[in-house]
Amino acid sequence: MREIWRELFRAGLYKPQQGRIVRQLTALGIGIVLLAGVYNLFEYYRYGLRAFPGNWIEWFNGWLTFFGLGTIGRSAGIETLIREVVRYGIPGALALLSVWVAYRIVNVPRFADFLIAVEAELHKVSWPTRTEVIRSSIVVLVTIFGLAFVLYTFDFFWRLLFHWFAIL
């Protein structure tokens, strides 16, 4: 875990020329998942903050008084500002953090070495030609439809038989 935390605060890349494509696609996938969560949070705040959220002005005034900076009054403008900061600021900050984490997590040495090995193995794969893929897909589809027909026939037969014996 210490390795992950250390990597989050670095700027350099681990083995930058190796496994680039797999790392970029993995970071994109992690980023999409994290940003989907941030969007869900944004939608929650969009409909969940219609009224002023709690006693924040008194809490904030307590801190201002502690540091000797005075206080602010409770007004509709301040409440609207706080709502907008919560609605856009928190999801925005989390979106930036999510992008950074997705970018950095694929540079953790053990994870990066795994992704580099994955890309090396993908170069060894013998990929089928377009015609082979089409032929294989046709075989799979014909098999699925054939089995569906067989199951439908069995179902029809048993339904007819049960109806004839007045079971159903």
mmCIF file with all atom_site columns, C-alpha atoms in Angstrom:
data_model
loop_
_atom_site.group_PDB
_atom_site.id
_atom_site.type_symbol
_atom_site.label_atom_id
_atom_site.label_alt_id
_atom_site.label_comp_id
_atom_site.label_asym_id
_atom_site.label_entity_id
_atom_site.label_seq_id
_atom_site.pdbx_PDB_ins_code
_atom_site.Cartn_x
_atom_site.Cartn_y
_atom_site.Cartn_z
_atom_site.occupancy
_atom_site.B_iso_or_equiv
_atom_site.pdbx_formal_charge
_atom_site.auth_seq_id
_atom_site.auth_comp_id
_atom_site.auth_asym_id
_atom_site.auth_atom_id
_atom_site.pdbx_PDB_model_num
ATOM 1   C CA . MET A 1 1   ? 0.000   0.000   0.000   1.00 0.00 ? 1   MET A CA 1
ATOM 2   C CA . ARG A 1 2   ? 2.923   2.291   0.734   1.00 0.00 ? 2   ARG A CA 1
ATOM 3   C CA . GLU A 1 3   ? 4.071   1.806   -2.852  1.00 0.00 ? 3   GLU A CA 1
ATOM 4   C CA . ILE A 1 4   ? 0.719   3.049   -4.192  1.00 0.00 ? 4   ILE A CA 1
ATOM 5   C CA . TRP A 1 5   ? 0.699   6.150   -1.967  1.00 0.00 ? 5   TRP A CA 1
ATOM 6   C CA . ARG A 1 6   ? 4.282   6.967   -2.948  1.00 0.00 ? 6   ARG A CA 1
ATOM 7   C CA . GLU A 1 7   ? 3.422   6.630   -6.647  1.00 0.00 ? 7   GLU A CA 1
ATOM 8   C CA . LEU A 1 8   ? 0.415   8.974   -6.366  1.00 0.00 ? 8   LEU A CA 1
ATOM 9   C CA . PHE A 1 9   ? 2.694   11.867  -5.422  1.00 0.00 ? 9   PHE A CA 1
ATOM 10  C CA . ARG A 1 10  ? 5.346   11.354  -8.113  1.00 0.00 ? 10  ARG A CA 1
ATOM 11  C CA . ALA A 1 11  ? 5.412   12.943  -11.529 1.00 0.00 ? 11  ALA A CA 1
ATOM 12  C CA . GLY A 1 12  ? 7.742   10.589  -13.408 1.00 0.00 ? 12  GLY A CA 1
ATOM 13  C CA . LEU A 1 13  ? 6.697   7.498   -15.342 1.00 0.00 ? 13  LEU A CA 1
ATOM 14  C CA . TYR A 1 14  ? 7.861   3.975   -14.559 1.00 0.00 ? 14  TYR A CA 1
ATOM 15  C CA . LYS A 1 15  ? 9.457   2.411   -17.668 1.00 0.00 ? 15  LYS A CA 1
ATOM 16  C CA . PRO A 1 16  ? 7.812   4.969   -19.965 1.00 0.00 ? 16  PRO A CA 1
ATOM 17  C CA . GLN A 1 17  ? 8.516   3.237   -23.295 1.00 0.00 ? 17  GLN A CA 1
ATOM 18  C CA . GLN A 1 18  ? 7.228   -0.200  -22.289 1.00 0.00 ? 18  GLN A CA 1
ATOM 19  C CA . GLY A 1 19  ? 3.578   -1.257  -22.298 1.00 0.00 ? 19  GLY A CA 1
ATOM 20  C CA . ARG A 1 20  ? 2.394   2.198   -23.297 1.00 0.00 ? 20  ARG A CA 1
ATOM 21  C CA . ILE A 1 21  ? -0.797  1.204   -25.109 1.00 0.00 ? 21  ILE A CA 1
ATOM 22  C CA . VAL A 1 22  ? -2.003  -1.252  -22.452 1.00 0.00 ? 22  VAL A CA 1
ATOM 23  C CA . ARG A 1 23  ? -1.255  1.266   -19.691 1.00 0.00 ? 23  ARG A CA 1
ATOM 24  C CA . GLN A 1 24  ? -3.093  4.042   -21.499 1.00 0.00 ? 24  GLN A CA 1
ATOM 25  C CA . LEU A 1 25  ? -6.151  1.867   -22.117 1.00 0.00 ? 25  LEU A CA 1
ATOM 26  C CA . THR A 1 26  ? -6.115  0.604   -18.521 1.00 0.00 ? 26  THR A CA 1
ATOM 27  C CA . ALA A 1 27  ? -5.875  4.173   -17.204 1.00 0.00 ? 27  ALA A CA 1
ATOM 28  C CA . LEU A 1 28  ? -8.769  5.132   -19.493 1.00 0.00 ? 28  LEU A CA 1
ATOM 29  C CA . GLY A 1 29  ? -10.896 2.276   -18.121 1.00 0.00 ? 29  GLY A CA 1
ATOM 30  C CA . ILE A 1 30  ? -10.098 3.127   -14.500 1.00 0.00 ? 30  ILE A CA 1
ATOM 31  C CA . GLY A 1 31  ? -10.783 6.801   -15.219 1.00 0.00 ? 31  GLY A CA 1
ATOM 32  C CA . ILE A 1 32  ? -14.168 6.043   -16.790 1.00 0.00 ? 32  ILE A CA 1
ATOM 33  C CA . VAL A 1 33  ? -15.223 4.007   -13.748 1.00 0.00 ? 33  VAL A CA 1
ATOM 34  C CA . LEU A 1 34  ? -14.089 6.709   -11.312 1.00 0.00 ? 34  LEU A CA 1
ATOM 35  C CA . LEU A 1 35  ? -15.679 9.510   -13.340 1.00 0.00 ? 35  LEU A CA 1
ATOM 36  C CA . ALA A 1 36  ? -18.953 7.576   -13.474 1.00 0.00 ? 36  ALA A CA 1
ATOM 37  C CA . GLY A 1 37  ? -18.924 7.585   -9.680  1.00 0.00 ? 37  GLY A CA 1
ATOM 38  C CA . VAL A 1 38  ? -18.187 11.311  -9.625  1.00 0.00 ? 38  VAL A CA 1
ATOM 39  C CA . TYR A 1 39  ? -21.050 11.942  -12.041 1.00 0.00 ? 39  TYR A CA 1
ATOM 40  C CA . ASN A 1 40  ? -23.354 9.943   -9.781  1.00 0.00 ? 40  ASN A CA 1
ATOM 41  C CA . LEU A 1 41  ? -22.248 12.165  -6.877  1.00 0.00 ? 41  LEU A CA 1
ATOM 42  C CA . PHE A 1 42  ? -22.885 15.267  -8.981  1.00 0.00 ? 42  PHE A CA 1
ATOM 43  C CA . GLU A 1 43  ? -26.405 14.081  -9.776  1.00 0.00 ? 43  GLU A CA 1
ATOM 44  C CA . TYR A 1 44  ? -26.991 13.363  -6.082  1.00 0.00 ? 44  TYR A CA 1
ATOM 45  C CA . TYR A 1 45  ? -25.931 16.904  -5.146  1.00 0.00 ? 45  TYR A CA 1
ATOM 46  C CA . ARG A 1 46  ? -27.976 18.307  -7.991  1.00 0.00 ? 46  ARG A CA 1
ATOM 47  C CA . TYR A 1 47  ? -31.244 17.130  -6.481  1.00 0.00 ? 47  TYR A CA 1
ATOM 48  C CA . GLY A 1 48  ? -30.212 16.763  -2.842  1.00 0.00 ? 48  GLY A CA 1
ATOM 49  C CA . LEU A 1 49  ? -29.225 20.350  -1.967  1.00 0.00 ? 49  LEU A CA 1
ATOM 50  C CA . ARG A 1 50  ? -32.391 22.341  -2.443  1.00 0.00 ? 50  ARG A CA 1
ATOM 51  C CA . ALA A 1 51  ? -32.339 23.771  1.084   1.00 0.00 ? 51  ALA A CA 1
ATOM 52  C CA . PHE A 1 52  ? -29.320 25.187  2.897   1.00 0.00 ? 52  PHE A CA 1
ATOM 53  C CA . PRO A 1 53  ? -27.210 22.190  3.993   1.00 0.00 ? 53  PRO A CA 1
ATOM 54  C CA . GLY A 1 54  ? -27.163 22.334  7.770   1.00 0.00 ? 54  GLY A CA 1
ATOM 55  C CA . ASN A 1 55  ? -25.493 24.751  10.128  1.00 0.00 ? 55  ASN A CA 1
ATOM 56  C CA . TRP A 1 56  ? -22.373 25.463  8.079   1.00 0.00 ? 56  TRP A CA 1
ATOM 57  C CA . ILE A 1 57  ? -22.323 29.228  8.486   1.00 0.00 ? 57  ILE A CA 1
ATOM 58  C CA . GLU A 1 58  ? -22.179 28.937  12.299  1.00 0.00 ? 58  GLU A CA 1
ATOM 59  C CA . TRP A 1 59  ? -19.407 26.343  11.988  1.00 0.00 ? 59  TRP A CA 1
ATOM 60  C CA . PHE A 1 60  ? -17.501 28.556  9.544   1.00 0.00 ? 60  PHE A CA 1
ATOM 61  C CA . ASN A 1 61  ? -18.018 31.606  11.794  1.00 0.00 ? 61  ASN A CA 1
ATOM 62  C CA . GLY A 1 62  ? -16.562 29.647  14.696  1.00 0.00 ? 62  GLY A CA 1
ATOM 63  C CA . TRP A 1 63  ? -13.359 29.091  12.731  1.00 0.00 ? 63  TRP A CA 1
ATOM 64  C CA . LEU A 1 64  ? -13.229 32.715  11.582  1.00 0.00 ? 64  LEU A CA 1
ATOM 65  C CA . THR A 1 65  ? -13.617 33.913  15.175  1.00 0.00 ? 65  THR A CA 1
ATOM 66  C CA . PHE A 1 66  ? -10.933 31.470  16.335  1.00 0.00 ? 66  PHE A CA 1
ATOM 67  C CA . PHE A 1 67  ? -8.452  32.997  13.892  1.00 0.00 ? 67  PHE A CA 1
ATOM 68  C CA . GLY A 1 68  ? -9.650  36.545  14.699  1.00 0.00 ? 68  GLY A CA 1
ATOM 69  C CA . LEU A 1 69  ? -11.026 37.259  11.222  1.00 0.00 ? 69  LEU A CA 1
ATOM 70  C CA . GLY A 1 70  ? -14.547 38.357  12.218  1.00 0.00 ? 70  GLY A CA 1
ATOM 71  C CA . THR A 1 71  ? -17.739 36.650  11.110  1.00 0.00 ? 71  THR A CA 1
ATOM 72  C CA . ILE A 1 72  ? -20.068 36.522  8.147   1.00 0.00 ? 72  ILE A CA 1
ATOM 73  C CA . GLY A 1 73  ? -23.819 36.905  8.316   1.00 0.00 ? 73  GLY A CA 1
ATOM 74  C CA . ARG A 1 74  ? -26.392 34.425  7.212   1.00 0.00 ? 74  ARG A CA 1
ATOM 75  C CA . SER A 1 75  ? -27.800 35.511  3.873   1.00 0.00 ? 75  SER A CA 1
ATOM 76  C CA . ALA A 1 76  ? -29.333 33.966  0.786   1.00 0.00 ? 76  ALA A CA 1
ATOM 77  C CA . GLY A 1 77  ? -26.240 34.881  -1.248  1.00 0.00 ? 77  GLY A CA 1
ATOM 78  C CA . ILE A 1 78  ? -23.878 33.063  1.120   1.00 0.00 ? 78  ILE A CA 1
ATOM 79  C CA . GLU A 1 79  ? -26.154 30.030  1.228   1.00 0.00 ? 79  GLU A CA 1
ATOM 80  C CA . THR A 1 80  ? -26.343 29.972  -2.576  1.00 0.00 ? 80  THR A CA 1
ATOM 81  C CA . LEU A 1 81  ? -22.542 30.253  -2.792  1.00 0.00 ? 81  LEU A CA 1
ATOM 82  C CA . ILE A 1 82  ? -22.084 27.338  -0.411  1.00 0.00 ? 82  ILE A CA 1
ATOM 83  C CA . ARG A 1 83  ? -24.636 25.247  -2.332  1.00 0.00 ? 83  ARG A CA 1
ATOM 84  C CA . GLU A 1 84  ? -22.892 25.959  -5.629  1.00 0.00 ? 84  GLU A CA 1
ATOM 85  C CA . VAL A 1 85  ? -19.456 25.182  -4.177  1.00 0.00 ? 85  VAL A CA 1
ATOM 86  C CA . VAL A 1 86  ? -20.788 21.895  -2.823  1.00 0.00 ? 86  VAL A CA 1
ATOM 87  C CA . ARG A 1 87  ? -22.649 21.092  -6.040  1.00 0.00 ? 87  ARG A CA 1
ATOM 88  C CA . TYR A 1 88  ? -19.835 21.876  -8.493  1.00 0.00 ? 88  TYR A CA 1
ATOM 89  C CA . GLY A 1 89  ? -16.702 22.167  -6.376  1.00 0.00 ? 89  GLY A CA 1
ATOM 90  C CA . ILE A 1 90  ? -16.694 18.811  -4.656  1.00 0.00 ? 90  ILE A CA 1
ATOM 91  C CA . PRO A 1 91  ? -17.480 16.743  -7.782  1.00 0.00 ? 91  PRO A CA 1
ATOM 92  C CA . GLY A 1 92  ? -15.060 18.897  -9.803  1.00 0.00 ? 92  GLY A CA 1
ATOM 93  C CA . ALA A 1 93  ? -12.237 18.348  -7.312  1.00 0.00 ? 93  ALA A CA 1
ATOM 94  C CA . LEU A 1 94  ? -13.026 14.635  -7.179  1.00 0.00 ? 94  LEU A CA 1
ATOM 95  C CA . ALA A 1 95  ? -13.055 14.464  -10.990 1.00 0.00 ? 95  ALA A CA 1
ATOM 96  C CA . LEU A 1 96  ? -9.567  15.979  -11.132 1.00 0.00 ? 96  LEU A CA 1
ATOM 97  C CA . LEU A 1 97  ? -8.404  13.646  -8.376  1.00 0.00 ? 97  LEU A CA 1
ATOM 98  C CA . SER A 1 98  ? -9.915  10.659  -10.241 1.00 0.00 ? 98  SER A CA 1
ATOM 99  C CA . VAL A 1 99  ? -8.104  11.543  -13.456 1.00 0.00 ? 99  VAL A CA 1
ATOM 100 C CA . TRP A 1 100 ? -4.821  11.896  -11.539 1.00 0.00 ? 100 TRP A CA 1
ATOM 101 C CA . VAL A 1 101 ? -5.304  8.580   -9.709  1.00 0.00 ? 101 VAL A CA 1
ATOM 102 C CA . ALA A 1 102 ? -6.168  6.768   -12.959 1.00 0.00 ? 102 ALA A CA 1
ATOM 103 C CA . TYR A 1 103 ? -3.050  8.245   -14.590 1.00 0.00 ? 103 TYR A CA 1
ATOM 104 C CA . ARG A 1 104 ? -0.745  7.419   -11.681 1.00 0.00 ? 104 ARG A CA 1
ATOM 105 C CA . ILE A 1 105 ? -2.068  4.005   -10.633 1.00 0.00 ? 105 ILE A CA 1
ATOM 106 C CA . VAL A 1 106 ? -0.844  2.359   -13.844 1.00 0.00 ? 106 VAL A CA 1
ATOM 107 C CA . ASN A 1 107 ? 2.693   3.484   -12.972 1.00 0.00 ? 107 ASN A CA 1
ATOM 108 C CA . VAL A 1 108 ? 2.899   1.572   -9.705  1.00 0.00 ? 108 VAL A CA 1
ATOM 109 C CA . PRO A 1 109 ? 5.900   -0.667  -10.460 1.00 0.00 ? 109 PRO A CA 1
ATOM 110 C CA . ARG A 1 110 ? 4.252   -4.048  -9.814  1.00 0.00 ? 110 ARG A CA 1
ATOM 111 C CA . PHE A 1 111 ? 1.083   -3.119  -11.711 1.00 0.00 ? 111 PHE A CA 1
ATOM 112 C CA . ALA A 1 112 ? 3.081   -1.522  -14.548 1.00 0.00 ? 112 ALA A CA 1
ATOM 113 C CA . ASP A 1 113 ? 5.264   -4.634  -14.867 1.00 0.00 ? 113 ASP A CA 1
ATOM 114 C CA . PHE A 1 114 ? 2.095   -6.743  -15.094 1.00 0.00 ? 114 PHE A CA 1
ATOM 115 C CA . LEU A 1 115 ? 0.682   -4.496  -17.840 1.00 0.00 ? 115 LEU A CA 1
ATOM 116 C CA . ILE A 1 116 ? 4.010   -4.581  -19.693 1.00 0.00 ? 116 ILE A CA 1
ATOM 117 C CA . ALA A 1 117 ? 3.908   -8.405  -19.574 1.00 0.00 ? 117 ALA A CA 1
ATOM 118 C CA . VAL A 1 118 ? 0.302   -8.353  -20.828 1.00 0.00 ? 118 VAL A CA 1
ATOM 119 C CA . GLU A 1 119 ? 1.289   -6.254  -23.838 1.00 0.00 ? 119 GLU A CA 1
ATOM 120 C CA . ALA A 1 120 ? 4.232   -8.561  -24.544 1.00 0.00 ? 120 ALA A CA 1
ATOM 121 C CA . GLU A 1 121 ? 1.901   -11.574 -24.495 1.00 0.00 ? 121 GLU A CA 1
ATOM 122 C CA . LEU A 1 122 ? -0.576  -9.834  -26.785 1.00 0.00 ? 122 LEU A CA 1
ATOM 123 C CA . HIS A 1 123 ? 2.167   -9.441  -29.380 1.00 0.00 ? 123 HIS A CA 1
ATOM 124 C CA . LYS A 1 124 ? 2.624   -13.224 -29.351 1.00 0.00 ? 124 LYS A CA 1
ATOM 125 C CA . VAL A 1 125 ? -1.054  -13.960 -30.053 1.00 0.00 ? 125 VAL A CA 1
ATOM 126 C CA . SER A 1 126 ? -1.926  -15.241 -33.501 1.00 0.00 ? 126 SER A CA 1
ATOM 127 C CA . TRP A 1 127 ? -4.980  -13.177 -34.396 1.00 0.00 ? 127 TRP A CA 1
ATOM 128 C CA . PRO A 1 128 ? -7.560  -14.664 -36.780 1.00 0.00 ? 128 PRO A CA 1
ATOM 129 C CA . THR A 1 129 ? -8.214  -13.125 -40.161 1.00 0.00 ? 129 THR A CA 1
ATOM 130 C CA . ARG A 1 130 ? -11.466 -11.325 -40.916 1.00 0.00 ? 130 ARG A CA 1
ATOM 131 C CA . THR A 1 131 ? -12.877 -14.285 -42.863 1.00 0.00 ? 131 THR A CA 1
ATOM 132 C CA . GLU A 1 132 ? -12.079 -16.680 -39.984 1.00 0.00 ? 132 GLU A CA 1
ATOM 133 C CA . VAL A 1 133 ? -13.915 -14.405 -37.542 1.00 0.00 ? 133 VAL A CA 1
ATOM 134 C CA . ILE A 1 134 ? -16.944 -14.225 -39.859 1.00 0.00 ? 134 ILE A CA 1
ATOM 135 C CA . ARG A 1 135 ? -17.033 -17.996 -40.348 1.00 0.00 ? 135 ARG A CA 1
ATOM 136 C CA . SER A 1 136 ? -16.686 -18.682 -36.623 1.00 0.00 ? 136 SER A CA 1
ATOM 137 C CA . SER A 1 137 ? -19.434 -16.160 -35.823 1.00 0.00 ? 137 SER A CA 1
ATOM 138 C CA . ILE A 1 138 ? -21.769 -17.812 -38.340 1.00 0.00 ? 138 ILE A CA 1
ATOM 139 C CA . VAL A 1 139 ? -21.108 -21.235 -36.773 1.00 0.00 ? 139 VAL A CA 1
ATOM 140 C CA . VAL A 1 140 ? -21.857 -19.862 -33.275 1.00 0.00 ? 140 VAL A CA 1
ATOM 141 C CA . LEU A 1 141 ? -25.061 -18.117 -34.390 1.00 0.00 ? 141 LEU A CA 1
ATOM 142 C CA . VAL A 1 142 ? -26.350 -21.177 -36.280 1.00 0.00 ? 142 VAL A CA 1
ATOM 143 C CA . THR A 1 143 ? -25.621 -23.365 -33.238 1.00 0.00 ? 143 THR A CA 1
ATOM 144 C CA . ILE A 1 144 ? -27.428 -20.981 -30.870 1.00 0.00 ? 144 ILE A CA 1
ATOM 145 C CA . PHE A 1 145 ? -30.495 -20.729 -33.103 1.00 0.00 ? 145 PHE A CA 1
ATOM 146 C CA . GLY A 1 146 ? -30.495 -24.500 -33.600 1.00 0.00 ? 146 GLY A CA 1
ATOM 147 C CA . LEU A 1 147 ? -30.410 -25.123 -29.855 1.00 0.00 ? 147 LEU A CA 1
ATOM 148 C CA . ALA A 1 148 ? -33.144 -22.524 -29.349 1.00 0.00 ? 148 ALA A CA 1
ATOM 149 C CA . PHE A 1 149 ? -35.305 -24.372 -31.875 1.00 0.00 ? 149 PHE A CA 1
ATOM 150 C CA . VAL A 1 150 ? -34.662 -27.715 -30.147 1.00 0.00 ? 150 VAL A CA 1
ATOM 151 C CA . LEU A 1 151 ? -35.595 -26.241 -26.745 1.00 0.00 ? 151 LEU A CA 1
ATOM 152 C CA . TYR A 1 152 ? -38.711 -24.654 -28.216 1.00 0.00 ? 152 TYR A CA 1
ATOM 153 C CA . THR A 1 153 ? -39.710 -28.009 -29.727 1.00 0.00 ? 153 THR A CA 1
ATOM 154 C CA . PHE A 1 154 ? -39.220 -29.815 -26.399 1.00 0.00 ? 154 PHE A CA 1
ATOM 155 C CA . ASP A 1 155 ? -41.172 -27.121 -24.574 1.00 0.00 ? 155 ASP A CA 1
ATOM 156 C CA . PHE A 1 156 ? -44.004 -27.296 -27.113 1.00 0.00 ? 156 PHE A CA 1
ATOM 157 C CA . PHE A 1 157 ? -44.108 -31.107 -26.885 1.00 0.00 ? 157 PHE A CA 1
ATOM 158 C CA . TRP A 1 158 ? -44.222 -31.162 -23.061 1.00 0.00 ? 158 TRP A CA 1
ATOM 159 C CA . ARG A 1 159 ? -46.808 -28.359 -22.937 1.00 0.00 ? 159 ARG A CA 1
ATOM 160 C CA . LEU A 1 160 ? -49.003 -30.292 -25.399 1.00 0.00 ? 160 LEU A CA 1
ATOM 161 C CA . LEU A 1 161 ? -48.538 -33.515 -23.441 1.00 0.00 ? 161 LEU A CA 1
ATOM 162 C CA . PHE A 1 162 ? -49.361 -31.877 -20.087 1.00 0.00 ? 162 PHE A CA 1
ATOM 163 C CA . HIS A 1 163 ? -52.374 -30.164 -21.608 1.00 0.00 ? 163 HIS A CA 1
ATOM 164 C CA . TRP A 1 164 ? -53.599 -33.476 -23.051 1.00 0.00 ? 164 TRP A CA 1
ATOM 165 C CA . PHE A 1 165 ? -53.343 -35.157 -19.610 1.00 0.00 ? 165 PHE A CA 1
ATOM 166 C CA . ALA A 1 166 ? -55.008 -32.079 -18.022 1.00 0.00 ? 166 ALA A CA 1
ATOM 167 C CA . ILE A 1 167 ? -52.037 -31.388 -15.775 1.00 0.00 ? 167 ILE A CA 1
ATOM 168 C CA . LEU A 1 168 ? -51.790 -27.760 -16.828 1.00 0.00 ? 168 LEU A CA 1
#
